[in-house]
Tab-separated table of C-alpha atoms in Angstrom:
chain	number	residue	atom	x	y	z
A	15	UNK	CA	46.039	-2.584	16.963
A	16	UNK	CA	46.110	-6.078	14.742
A	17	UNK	CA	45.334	-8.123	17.627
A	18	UNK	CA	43.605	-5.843	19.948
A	19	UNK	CA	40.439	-5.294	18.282
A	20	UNK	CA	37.748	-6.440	19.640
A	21	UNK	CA	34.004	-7.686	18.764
A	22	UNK	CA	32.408	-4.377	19.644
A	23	UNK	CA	35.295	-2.465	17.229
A	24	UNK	CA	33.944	-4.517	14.451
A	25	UNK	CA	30.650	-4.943	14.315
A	26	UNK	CA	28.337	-3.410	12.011
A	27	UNK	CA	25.130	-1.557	12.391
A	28	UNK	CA	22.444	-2.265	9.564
A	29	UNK	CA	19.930	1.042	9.442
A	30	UNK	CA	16.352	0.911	9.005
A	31	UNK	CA	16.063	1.190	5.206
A	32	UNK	CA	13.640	3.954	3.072
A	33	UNK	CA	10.965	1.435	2.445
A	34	UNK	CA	9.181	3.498	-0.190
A	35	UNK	CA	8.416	7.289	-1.367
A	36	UNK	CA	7.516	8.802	1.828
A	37	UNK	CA	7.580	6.466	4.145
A	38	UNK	CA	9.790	7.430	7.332
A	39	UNK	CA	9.332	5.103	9.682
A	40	UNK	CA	7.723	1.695	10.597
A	41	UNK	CA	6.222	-0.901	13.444
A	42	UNK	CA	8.292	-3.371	14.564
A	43	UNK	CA	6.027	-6.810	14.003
A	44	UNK	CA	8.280	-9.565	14.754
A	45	UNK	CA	11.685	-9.913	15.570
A	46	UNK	CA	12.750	-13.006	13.259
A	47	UNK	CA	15.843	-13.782	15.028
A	48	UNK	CA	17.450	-13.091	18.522
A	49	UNK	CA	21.043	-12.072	20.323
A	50	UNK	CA	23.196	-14.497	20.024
A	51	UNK	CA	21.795	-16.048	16.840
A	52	UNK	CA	23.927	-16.576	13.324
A	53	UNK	CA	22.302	-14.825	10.545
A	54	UNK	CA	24.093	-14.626	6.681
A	55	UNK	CA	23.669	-12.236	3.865
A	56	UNK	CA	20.116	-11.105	2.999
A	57	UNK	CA	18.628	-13.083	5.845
A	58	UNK	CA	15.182	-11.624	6.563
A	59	UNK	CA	15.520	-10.398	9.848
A	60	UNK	CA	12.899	-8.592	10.943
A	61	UNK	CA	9.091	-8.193	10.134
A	62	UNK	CA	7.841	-4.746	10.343
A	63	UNK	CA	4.786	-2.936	9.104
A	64	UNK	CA	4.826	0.725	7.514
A	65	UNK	CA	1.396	2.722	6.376
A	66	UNK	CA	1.504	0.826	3.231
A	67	UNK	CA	2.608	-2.688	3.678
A	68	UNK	CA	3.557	-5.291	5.810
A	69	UNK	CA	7.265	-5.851	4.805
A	70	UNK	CA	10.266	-8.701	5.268
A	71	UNK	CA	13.596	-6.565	5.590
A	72	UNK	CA	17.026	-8.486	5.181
A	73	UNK	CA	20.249	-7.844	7.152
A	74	UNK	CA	23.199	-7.147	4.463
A	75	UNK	CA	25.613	-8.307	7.160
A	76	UNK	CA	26.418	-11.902	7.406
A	77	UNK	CA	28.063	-13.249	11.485
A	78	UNK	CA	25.937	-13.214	14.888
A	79	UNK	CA	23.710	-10.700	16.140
A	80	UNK	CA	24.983	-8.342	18.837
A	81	UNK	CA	21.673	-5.864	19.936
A	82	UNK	CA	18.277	-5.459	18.153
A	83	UNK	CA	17.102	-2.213	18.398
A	84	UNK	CA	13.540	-1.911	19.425
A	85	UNK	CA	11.299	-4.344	20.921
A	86	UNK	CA	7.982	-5.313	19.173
A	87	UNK	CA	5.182	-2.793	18.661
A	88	UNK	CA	7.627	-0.289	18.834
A	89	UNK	CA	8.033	2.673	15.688
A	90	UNK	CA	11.946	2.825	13.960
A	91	UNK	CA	12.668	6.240	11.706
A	92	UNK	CA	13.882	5.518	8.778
A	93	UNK	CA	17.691	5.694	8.981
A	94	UNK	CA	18.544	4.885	12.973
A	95	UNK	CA	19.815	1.272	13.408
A	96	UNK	CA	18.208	-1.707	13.682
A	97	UNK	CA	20.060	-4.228	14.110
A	98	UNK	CA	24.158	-4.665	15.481
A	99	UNK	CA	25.750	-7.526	13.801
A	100	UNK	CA	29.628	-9.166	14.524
A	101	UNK	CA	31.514	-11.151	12.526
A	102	UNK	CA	32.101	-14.820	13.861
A	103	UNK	CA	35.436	-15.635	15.776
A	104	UNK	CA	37.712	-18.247	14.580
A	105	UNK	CA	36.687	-18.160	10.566
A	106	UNK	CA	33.563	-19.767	10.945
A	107	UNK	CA	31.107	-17.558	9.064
A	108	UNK	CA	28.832	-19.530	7.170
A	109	UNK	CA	30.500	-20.495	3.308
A	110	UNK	CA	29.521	-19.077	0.306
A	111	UNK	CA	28.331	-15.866	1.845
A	112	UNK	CA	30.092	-12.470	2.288
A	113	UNK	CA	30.216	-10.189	5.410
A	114	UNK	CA	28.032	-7.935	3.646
A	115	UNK	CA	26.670	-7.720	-0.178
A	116	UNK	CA	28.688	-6.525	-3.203
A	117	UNK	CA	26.230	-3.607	-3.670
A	118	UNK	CA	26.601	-2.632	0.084
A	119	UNK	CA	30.632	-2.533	-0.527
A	120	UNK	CA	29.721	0.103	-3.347
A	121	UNK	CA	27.683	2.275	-1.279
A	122	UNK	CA	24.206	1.579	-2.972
A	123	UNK	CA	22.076	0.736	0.248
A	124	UNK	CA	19.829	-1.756	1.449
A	125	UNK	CA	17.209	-3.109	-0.544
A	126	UNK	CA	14.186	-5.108	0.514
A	127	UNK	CA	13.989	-8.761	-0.129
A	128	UNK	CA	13.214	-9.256	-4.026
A	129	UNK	CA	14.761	-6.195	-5.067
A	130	UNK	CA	18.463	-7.078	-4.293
A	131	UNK	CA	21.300	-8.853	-5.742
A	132	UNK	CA	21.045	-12.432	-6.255
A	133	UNK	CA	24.238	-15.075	-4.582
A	134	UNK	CA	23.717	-17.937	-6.700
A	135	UNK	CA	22.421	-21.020	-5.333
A	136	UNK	CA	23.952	-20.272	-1.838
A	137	UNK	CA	21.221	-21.740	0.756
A	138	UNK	CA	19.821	-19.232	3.151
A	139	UNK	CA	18.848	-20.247	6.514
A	140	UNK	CA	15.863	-19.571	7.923
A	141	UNK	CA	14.704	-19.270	11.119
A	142	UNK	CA	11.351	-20.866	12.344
A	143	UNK	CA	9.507	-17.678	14.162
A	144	UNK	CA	10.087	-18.209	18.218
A	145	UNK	CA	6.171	-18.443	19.921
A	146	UNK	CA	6.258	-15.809	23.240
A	147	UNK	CA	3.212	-15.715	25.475
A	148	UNK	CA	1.346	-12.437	25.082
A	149	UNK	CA	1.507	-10.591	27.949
A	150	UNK	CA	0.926	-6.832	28.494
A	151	UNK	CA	3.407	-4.171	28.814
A	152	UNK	CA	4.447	-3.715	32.691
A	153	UNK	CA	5.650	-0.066	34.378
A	154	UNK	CA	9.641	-1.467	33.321
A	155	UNK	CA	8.863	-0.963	30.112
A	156	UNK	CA	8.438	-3.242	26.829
A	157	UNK	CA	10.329	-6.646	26.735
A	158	UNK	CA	12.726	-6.833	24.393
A	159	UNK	CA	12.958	-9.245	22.173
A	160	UNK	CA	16.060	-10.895	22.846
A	161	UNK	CA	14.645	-11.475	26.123
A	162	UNK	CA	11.465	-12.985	25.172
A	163	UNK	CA	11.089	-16.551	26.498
A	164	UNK	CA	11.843	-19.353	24.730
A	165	UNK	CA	10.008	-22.069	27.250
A	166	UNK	CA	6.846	-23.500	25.939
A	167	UNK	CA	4.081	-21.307	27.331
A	168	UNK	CA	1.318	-23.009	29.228
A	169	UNK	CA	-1.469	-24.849	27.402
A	170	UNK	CA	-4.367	-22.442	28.194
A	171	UNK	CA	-2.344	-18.555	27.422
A	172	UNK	CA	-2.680	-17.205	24.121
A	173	UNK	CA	0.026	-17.156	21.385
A	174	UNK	CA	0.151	-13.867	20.381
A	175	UNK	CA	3.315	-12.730	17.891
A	176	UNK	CA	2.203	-9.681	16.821
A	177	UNK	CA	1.296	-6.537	18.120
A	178	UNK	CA	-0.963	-5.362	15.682
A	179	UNK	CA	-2.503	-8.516	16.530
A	180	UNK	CA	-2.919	-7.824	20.296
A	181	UNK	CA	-3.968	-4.145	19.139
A	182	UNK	CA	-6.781	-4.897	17.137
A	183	UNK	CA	-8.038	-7.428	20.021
A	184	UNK	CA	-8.115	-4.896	22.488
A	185	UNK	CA	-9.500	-1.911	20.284
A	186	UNK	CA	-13.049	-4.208	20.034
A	187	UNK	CA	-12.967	-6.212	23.236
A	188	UNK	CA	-11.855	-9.645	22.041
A	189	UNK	CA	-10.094	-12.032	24.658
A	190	UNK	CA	-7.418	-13.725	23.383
A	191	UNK	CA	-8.085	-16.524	25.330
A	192	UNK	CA	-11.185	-17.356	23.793
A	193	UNK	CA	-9.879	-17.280	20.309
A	194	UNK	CA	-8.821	-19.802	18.623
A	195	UNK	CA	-5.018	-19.660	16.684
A	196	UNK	CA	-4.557	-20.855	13.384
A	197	UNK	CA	-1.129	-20.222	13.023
A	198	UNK	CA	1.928	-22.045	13.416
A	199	UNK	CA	1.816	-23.552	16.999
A	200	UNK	CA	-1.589	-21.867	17.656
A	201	UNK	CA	0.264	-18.721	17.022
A	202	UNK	CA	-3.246	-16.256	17.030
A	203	UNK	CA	-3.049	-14.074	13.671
A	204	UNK	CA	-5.156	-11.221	12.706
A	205	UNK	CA	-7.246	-13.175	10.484
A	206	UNK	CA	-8.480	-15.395	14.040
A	207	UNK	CA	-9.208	-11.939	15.508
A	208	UNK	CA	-11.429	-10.725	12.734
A	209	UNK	CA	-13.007	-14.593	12.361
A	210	UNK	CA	-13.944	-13.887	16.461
A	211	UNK	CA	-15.299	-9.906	15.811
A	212	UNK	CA	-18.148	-11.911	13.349
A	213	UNK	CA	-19.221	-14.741	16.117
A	214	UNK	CA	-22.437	-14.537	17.897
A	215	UNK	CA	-20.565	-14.404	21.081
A	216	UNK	CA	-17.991	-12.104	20.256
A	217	UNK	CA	-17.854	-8.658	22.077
A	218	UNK	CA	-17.994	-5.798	20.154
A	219	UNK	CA	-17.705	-3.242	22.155
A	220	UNK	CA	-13.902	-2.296	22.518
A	221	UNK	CA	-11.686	-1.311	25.459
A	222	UNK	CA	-10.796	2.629	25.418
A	223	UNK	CA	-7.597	2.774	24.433
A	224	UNK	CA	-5.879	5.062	27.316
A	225	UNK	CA	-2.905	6.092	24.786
A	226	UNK	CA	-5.615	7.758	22.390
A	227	UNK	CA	-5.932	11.074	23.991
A	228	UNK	CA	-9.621	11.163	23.284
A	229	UNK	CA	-12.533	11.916	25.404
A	230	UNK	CA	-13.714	8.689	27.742
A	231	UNK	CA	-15.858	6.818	25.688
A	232	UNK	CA	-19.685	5.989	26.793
A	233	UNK	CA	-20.924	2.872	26.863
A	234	UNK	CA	-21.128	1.191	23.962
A	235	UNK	CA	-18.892	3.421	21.915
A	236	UNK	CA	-16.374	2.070	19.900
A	237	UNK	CA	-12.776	3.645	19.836
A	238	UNK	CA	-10.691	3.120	16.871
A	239	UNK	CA	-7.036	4.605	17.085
A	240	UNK	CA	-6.526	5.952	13.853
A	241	UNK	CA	-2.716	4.354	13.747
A	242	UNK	CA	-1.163	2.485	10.306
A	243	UNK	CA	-2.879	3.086	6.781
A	244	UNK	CA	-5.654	4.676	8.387
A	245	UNK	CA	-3.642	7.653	9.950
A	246	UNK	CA	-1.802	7.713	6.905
A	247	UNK	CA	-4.997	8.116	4.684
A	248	UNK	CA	-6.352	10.895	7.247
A	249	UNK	CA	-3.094	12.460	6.733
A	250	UNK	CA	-3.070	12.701	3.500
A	251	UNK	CA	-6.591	13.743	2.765
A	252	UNK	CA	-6.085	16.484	5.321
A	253	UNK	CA	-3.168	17.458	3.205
A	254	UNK	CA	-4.822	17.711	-0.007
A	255	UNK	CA	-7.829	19.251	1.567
A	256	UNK	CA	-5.200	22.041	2.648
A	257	UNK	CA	-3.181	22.758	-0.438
A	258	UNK	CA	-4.950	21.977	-3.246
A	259	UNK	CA	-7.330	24.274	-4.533
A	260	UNK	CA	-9.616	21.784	-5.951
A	261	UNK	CA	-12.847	21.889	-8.443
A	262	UNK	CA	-15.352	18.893	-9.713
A	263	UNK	CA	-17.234	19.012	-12.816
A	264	UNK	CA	-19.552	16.693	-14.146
A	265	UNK	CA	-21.773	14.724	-16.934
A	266	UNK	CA	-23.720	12.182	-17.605
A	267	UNK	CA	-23.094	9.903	-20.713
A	268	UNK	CA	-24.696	7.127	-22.319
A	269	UNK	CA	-22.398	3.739	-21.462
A	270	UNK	CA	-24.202	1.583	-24.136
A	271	UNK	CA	-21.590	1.951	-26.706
A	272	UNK	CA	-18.427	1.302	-24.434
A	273	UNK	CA	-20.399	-1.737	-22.805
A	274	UNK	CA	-20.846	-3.221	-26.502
A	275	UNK	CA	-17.271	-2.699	-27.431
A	276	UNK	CA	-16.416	-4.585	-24.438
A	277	UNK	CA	-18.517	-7.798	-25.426
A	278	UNK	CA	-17.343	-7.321	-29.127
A	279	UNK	CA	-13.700	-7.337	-27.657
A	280	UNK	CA	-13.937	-10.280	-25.440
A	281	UNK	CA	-15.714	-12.189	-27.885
A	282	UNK	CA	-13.176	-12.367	-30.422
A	283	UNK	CA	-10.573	-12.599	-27.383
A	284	UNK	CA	-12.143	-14.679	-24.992
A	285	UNK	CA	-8.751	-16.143	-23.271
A	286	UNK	CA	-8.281	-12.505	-22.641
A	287	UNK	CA	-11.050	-10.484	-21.664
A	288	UNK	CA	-11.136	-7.294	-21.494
A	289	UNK	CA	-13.230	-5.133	-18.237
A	290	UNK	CA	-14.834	-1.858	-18.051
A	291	UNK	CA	-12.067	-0.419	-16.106
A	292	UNK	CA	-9.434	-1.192	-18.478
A	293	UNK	CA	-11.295	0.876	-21.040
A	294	UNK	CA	-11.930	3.535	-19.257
A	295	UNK	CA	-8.478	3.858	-18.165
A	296	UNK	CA	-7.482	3.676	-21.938
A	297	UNK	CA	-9.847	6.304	-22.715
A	298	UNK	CA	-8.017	8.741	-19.937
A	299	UNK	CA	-4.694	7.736	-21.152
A	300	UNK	CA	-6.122	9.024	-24.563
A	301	UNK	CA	-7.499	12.165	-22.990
A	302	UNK	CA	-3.893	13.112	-20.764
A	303	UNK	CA	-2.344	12.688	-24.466
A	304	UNK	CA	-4.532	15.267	-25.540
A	305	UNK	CA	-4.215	17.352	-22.403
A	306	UNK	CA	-0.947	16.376	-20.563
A	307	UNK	CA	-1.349	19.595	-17.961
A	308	UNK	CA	-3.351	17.394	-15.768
A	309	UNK	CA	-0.841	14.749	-15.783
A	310	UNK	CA	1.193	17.082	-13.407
A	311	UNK	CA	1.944	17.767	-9.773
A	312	UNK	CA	2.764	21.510	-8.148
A	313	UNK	CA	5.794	21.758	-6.723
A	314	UNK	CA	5.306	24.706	-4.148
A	315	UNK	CA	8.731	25.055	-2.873
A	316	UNK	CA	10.082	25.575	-6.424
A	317	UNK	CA	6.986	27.340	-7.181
A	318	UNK	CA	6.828	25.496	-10.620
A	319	UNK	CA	4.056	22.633	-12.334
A	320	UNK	CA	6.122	19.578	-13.317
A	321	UNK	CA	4.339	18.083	-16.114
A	322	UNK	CA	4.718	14.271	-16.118
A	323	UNK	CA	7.160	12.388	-19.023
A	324	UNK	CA	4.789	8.895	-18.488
A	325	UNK	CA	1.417	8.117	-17.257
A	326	UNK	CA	1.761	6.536	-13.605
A	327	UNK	CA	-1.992	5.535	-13.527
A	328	UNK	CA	-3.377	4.995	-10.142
A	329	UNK	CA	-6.555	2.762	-9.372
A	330	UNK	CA	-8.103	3.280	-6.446
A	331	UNK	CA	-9.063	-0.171	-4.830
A	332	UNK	CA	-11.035	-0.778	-1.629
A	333	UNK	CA	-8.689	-3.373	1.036
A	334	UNK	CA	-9.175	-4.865	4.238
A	335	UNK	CA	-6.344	-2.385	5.322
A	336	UNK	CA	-8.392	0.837	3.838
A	337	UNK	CA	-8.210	2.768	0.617
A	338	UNK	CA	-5.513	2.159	-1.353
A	339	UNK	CA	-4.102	3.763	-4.687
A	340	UNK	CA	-2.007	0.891	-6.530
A	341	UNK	CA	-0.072	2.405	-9.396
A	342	UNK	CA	0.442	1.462	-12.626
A	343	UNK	CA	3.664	3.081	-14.012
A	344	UNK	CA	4.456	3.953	-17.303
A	345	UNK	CA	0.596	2.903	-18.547
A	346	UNK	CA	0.813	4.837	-22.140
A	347	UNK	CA	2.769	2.280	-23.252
A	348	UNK	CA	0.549	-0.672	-22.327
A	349	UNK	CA	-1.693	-2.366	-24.975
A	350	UNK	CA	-5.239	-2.117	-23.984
A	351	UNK	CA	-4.926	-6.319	-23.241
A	352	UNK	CA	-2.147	-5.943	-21.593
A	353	UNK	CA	-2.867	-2.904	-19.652
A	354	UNK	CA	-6.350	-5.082	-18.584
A	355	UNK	CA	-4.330	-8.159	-17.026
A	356	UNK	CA	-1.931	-5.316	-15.260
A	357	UNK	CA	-4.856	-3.159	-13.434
A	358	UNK	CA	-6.115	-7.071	-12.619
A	359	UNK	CA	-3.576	-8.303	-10.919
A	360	UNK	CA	-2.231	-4.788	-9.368
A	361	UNK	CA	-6.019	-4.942	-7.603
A	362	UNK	CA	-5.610	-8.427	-6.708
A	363	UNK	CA	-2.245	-7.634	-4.913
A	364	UNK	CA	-3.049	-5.058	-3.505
A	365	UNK	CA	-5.991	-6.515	-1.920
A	366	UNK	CA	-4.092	-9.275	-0.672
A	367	UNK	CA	-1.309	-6.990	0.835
A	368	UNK	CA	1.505	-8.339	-1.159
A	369	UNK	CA	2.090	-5.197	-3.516
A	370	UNK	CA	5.534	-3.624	-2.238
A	371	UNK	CA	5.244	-0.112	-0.966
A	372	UNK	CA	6.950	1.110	-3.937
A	373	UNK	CA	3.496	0.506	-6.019
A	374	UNK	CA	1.420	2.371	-4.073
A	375	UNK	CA	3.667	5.398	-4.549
A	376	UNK	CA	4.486	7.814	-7.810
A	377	UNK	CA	0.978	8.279	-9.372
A	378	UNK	CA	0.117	10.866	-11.397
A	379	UNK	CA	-3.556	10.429	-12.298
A	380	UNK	CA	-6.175	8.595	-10.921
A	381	UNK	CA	-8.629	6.401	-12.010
A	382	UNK	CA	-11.915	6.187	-8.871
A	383	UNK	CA	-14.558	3.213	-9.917
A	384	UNK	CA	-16.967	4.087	-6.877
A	385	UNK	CA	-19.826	2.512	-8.930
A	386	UNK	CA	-18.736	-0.517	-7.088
A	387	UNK	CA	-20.629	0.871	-4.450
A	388	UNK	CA	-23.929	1.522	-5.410
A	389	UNK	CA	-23.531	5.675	-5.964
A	390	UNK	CA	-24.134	7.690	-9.178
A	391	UNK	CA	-21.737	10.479	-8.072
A	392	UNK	CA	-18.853	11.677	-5.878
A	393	UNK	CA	-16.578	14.933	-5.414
A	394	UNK	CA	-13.354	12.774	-4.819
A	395	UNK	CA	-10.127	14.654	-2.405
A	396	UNK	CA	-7.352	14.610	-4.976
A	397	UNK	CA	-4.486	12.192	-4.456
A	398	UNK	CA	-1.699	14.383	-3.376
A	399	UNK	CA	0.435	15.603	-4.721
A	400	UNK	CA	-1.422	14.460	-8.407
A	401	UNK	CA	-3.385	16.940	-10.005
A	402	UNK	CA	-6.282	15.380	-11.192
A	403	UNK	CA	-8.653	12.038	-10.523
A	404	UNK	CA	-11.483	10.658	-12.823
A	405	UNK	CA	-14.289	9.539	-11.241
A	406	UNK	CA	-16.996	6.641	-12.337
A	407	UNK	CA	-20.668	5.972	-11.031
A	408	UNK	CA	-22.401	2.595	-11.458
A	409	UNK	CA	-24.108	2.328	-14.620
A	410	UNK	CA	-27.458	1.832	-14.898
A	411	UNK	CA	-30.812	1.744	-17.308
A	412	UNK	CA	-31.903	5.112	-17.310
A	413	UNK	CA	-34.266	7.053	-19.842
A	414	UNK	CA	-31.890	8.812	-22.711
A	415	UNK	CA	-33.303	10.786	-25.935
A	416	UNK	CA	-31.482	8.837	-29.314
A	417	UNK	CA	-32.079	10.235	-32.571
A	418	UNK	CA	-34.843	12.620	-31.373
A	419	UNK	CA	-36.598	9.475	-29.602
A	420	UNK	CA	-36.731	8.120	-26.099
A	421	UNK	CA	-35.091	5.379	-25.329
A	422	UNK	CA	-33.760	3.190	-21.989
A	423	UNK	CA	-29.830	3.286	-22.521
A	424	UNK	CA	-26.827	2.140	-19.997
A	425	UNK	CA	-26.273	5.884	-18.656
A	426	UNK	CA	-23.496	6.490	-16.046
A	427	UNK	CA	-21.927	9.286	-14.235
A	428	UNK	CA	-18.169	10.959	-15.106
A	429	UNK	CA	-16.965	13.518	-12.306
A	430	UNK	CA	-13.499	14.902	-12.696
A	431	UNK	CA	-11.907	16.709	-9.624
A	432	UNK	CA	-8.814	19.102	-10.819
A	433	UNK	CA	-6.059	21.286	-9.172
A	434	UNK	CA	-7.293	24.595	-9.983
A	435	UNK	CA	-3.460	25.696	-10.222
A	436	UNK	CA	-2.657	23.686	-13.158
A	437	UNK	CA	-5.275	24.443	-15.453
A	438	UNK	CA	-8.571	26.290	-15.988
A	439	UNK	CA	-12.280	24.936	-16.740
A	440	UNK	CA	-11.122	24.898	-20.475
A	441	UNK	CA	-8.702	22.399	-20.161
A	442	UNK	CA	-10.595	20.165	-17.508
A	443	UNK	CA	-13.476	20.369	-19.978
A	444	UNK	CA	-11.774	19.469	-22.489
A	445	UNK	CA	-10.587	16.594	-21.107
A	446	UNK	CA	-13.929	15.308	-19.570
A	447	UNK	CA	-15.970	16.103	-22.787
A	448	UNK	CA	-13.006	13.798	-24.905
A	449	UNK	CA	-13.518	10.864	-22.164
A	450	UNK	CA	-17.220	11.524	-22.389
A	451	UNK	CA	-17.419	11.139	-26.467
A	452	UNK	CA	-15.340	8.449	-26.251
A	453	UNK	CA	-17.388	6.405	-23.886
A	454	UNK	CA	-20.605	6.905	-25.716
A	455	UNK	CA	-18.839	6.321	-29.587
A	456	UNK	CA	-15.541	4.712	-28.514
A	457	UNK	CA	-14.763	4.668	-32.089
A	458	UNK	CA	-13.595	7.919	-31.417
A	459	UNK	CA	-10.644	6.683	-29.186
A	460	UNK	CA	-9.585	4.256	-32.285
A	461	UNK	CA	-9.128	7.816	-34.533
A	462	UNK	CA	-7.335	9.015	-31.279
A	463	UNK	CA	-5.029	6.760	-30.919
């Protein structure tokens, strides 16, 4: 068969990767590059959103692309293929790049961009993103995108790349037409969308969505498909909601003390303060040390509670994509400085949508600041599959009896929700009275630690 094989005989078919702990399949954004196109070694290829994260993923295979799989908008498992890649005829792959990667040849997998092998200063090419006029699915079916026009579209249609993009329009009544891109080309992003849902003129009342399989909507009502991080979120809740067999308790403590240490701290370390947040989660890391059975998960199929080695400390942060629970792996071992820049810039990320899904998976506690939002208390769903979650209020002046006398003190709320299978109310009050002392004489946690 040495000279008889052909293109189709050789080609090779790049699967859609795991892109994180229980993740199984994603959206299709944006197809980055088209049949017929060259593409080399860790070229992203492909732009496509899961529940946690909008994520680049790179072709191992270097030579021309044969068939993408899927059109834009639509979902990919995890695991079926993506993309269909030959090698170039007549030796003309590009130089300094392999068929595939070294790690692929061992059998390791694909890994995301940033999280594979490097190939030395080997230039990548990259391909400008191709503009298509948004148009809306006909009764033959989505275009693909290998057939998606590459003519410049006419002056007055609206660029539209992205499906969630066209999605979110429709779900609250926005024309395209009258919003204004401020992408590449005039290429309309989600950002434009959201600018328009804020303007005076913008209509707010959004088209039923006929896919929802919900009741027809009355005027006025707003339908929101609960697709992407919010499905996920519902999901999950639900889940927790189901299984776990959870319990809150309680207490109010006096903050003054903790809020003093704080200014004491940053005082003497100014070029690196020091929040709230970062204490408190040094305080919990002090009480799971004490009591490590709510640093667990339950493991019904095994029918066992698998206490965790490390702390993966989860902080729940508020995004424009929903509630999210960044984690912070391995936080026991984390100075209290260094453990406040981490949780600082994990928020930050993750409110900017550039944490990789693989950080908002694997907690094992978490830490819930709702004080942000104005409210003393909360009974908090437990992040499943964790076992526990320590809730915060806002702080505020309140009256408080010191030394047998009344006084106006920084008093906040501590509420700690608990799987009821891995402990009893000892252990959970246990832990909440430790965090309690600590907060209102946090020279306790300095004899703790």
């Amino acid at each position: 068969m040495g000279g008889g094989m052909t293109i189709v005989e050789r080609t090779q078919v790049f699967l859609l990767p795991d892109l994180g702990e229980g993740l199984s399949e994603a959206e299709i954004v944006e197809w980055r590059v088209a049949v017929g196109d060259v593409v080399t070694v860790d070229q992203s290829v492909v732009e496509v959103e899961t529940a946690k994260a909008v994520v680049d993923v790179p072709c191992p295979y270097a030579g021309r692309v044969v068939t993408l799989h899927g059109a834009a908008g639509e979902v990919r498992p995890v695991g079926q293929p993506l993309i269909t890649i030959a090698p170039l005829d007549g030796g003309d792959e590009p130089a300094g790049h392999a068929t595939y990667r070294e790690e692929e040849r061992a059998g390791s997998g694909n890994v995301l961009i940033g999280y594979g092998t490097g190939h030395g200063t080997a230039t990548r090419r990259r391909r400008r993103p191709r503009l298509a006029v948004a148009a809306e699915p006909t009764d033959a079916g989505p275009t693909s995108a290998a057939a998606v026009s590459r003519d410049p579209a006419p002056p007055s249609a609206a660029l539209v790349i992205s499906p969630i993009v066209r999605r979110l329009a429709r779900e609250h009544g926005v024309d395209l037409d009258t919003v204004r891109g401020t992408g590449p080309g005039g290429v309309i992003r989600r950002a434009d969308v959201e600018a328009a849902l804020t303007a005076p003129a913008a209509r707010l009342a959004a088209v039923p969505d006929p896919q929802a399989g919900s009741a027809p909507a009355g005027d006025g009502d707003v339908i929101v498909a609960l697709t992407g991080v919010r499905k996920v979120i519902a999901d999950k809740l639900s889940r927790s909601r189901r299984e776990i067999p959870e319990v809150t308790i309680w207490v109010d403590v006096d903050a003054t003390g903790l809020l003093e240490t704080r200014a004491a701290i940053n005082a003497a370390t100014p070029d690196a303060p020091v929040s709230i947040l970062a204490l408190l989660a040094r305080i919990c890391l002090s009480g799971l040390r004490r009591y490590p059975q709510l640093n667990a998960r339950v493991d019904t199929e095994a029918q066992r509670i698998v206490q965790s080695a490390g702390v993966h400390l989860g902080i729940a942060a508020q995004t424009d994509r929903g509630l999210l629970v960044p984690v912070v792996r391995d936080a026991q071992r984390l100075t209290t400085a260094e453990l406040a820049a981490e949780l600082a810039a994990t928020t930050a990320a993750a409110r900017a949508g550039s944490l990789p899904p693989a950080r908002l998976t694997g907690g094992t506690f978490t830490l819930n600041n709702y004080g942000v939002f104005g409210v003393d208390g909360s009974t908090p769903i437990i992040n499943h599959p964790e076992a526990a979650l320590l809730g915060v209020g806002r702080i505020v002046d309140k009256p408080w009896v010191v030394d047998g006398q009344l006084a106006v003190r920084k008093v906040t709320q501590l509420s700690l929700t608990f799987d009821h299978r891995v402990c009893d109310g000892g252990v959970a009050g246990g832990f909440l009275r430790h965090v309690a002392d600590c907060v209102e004489r946090p020279a306790l946690l300095i004899a703790a630690v």
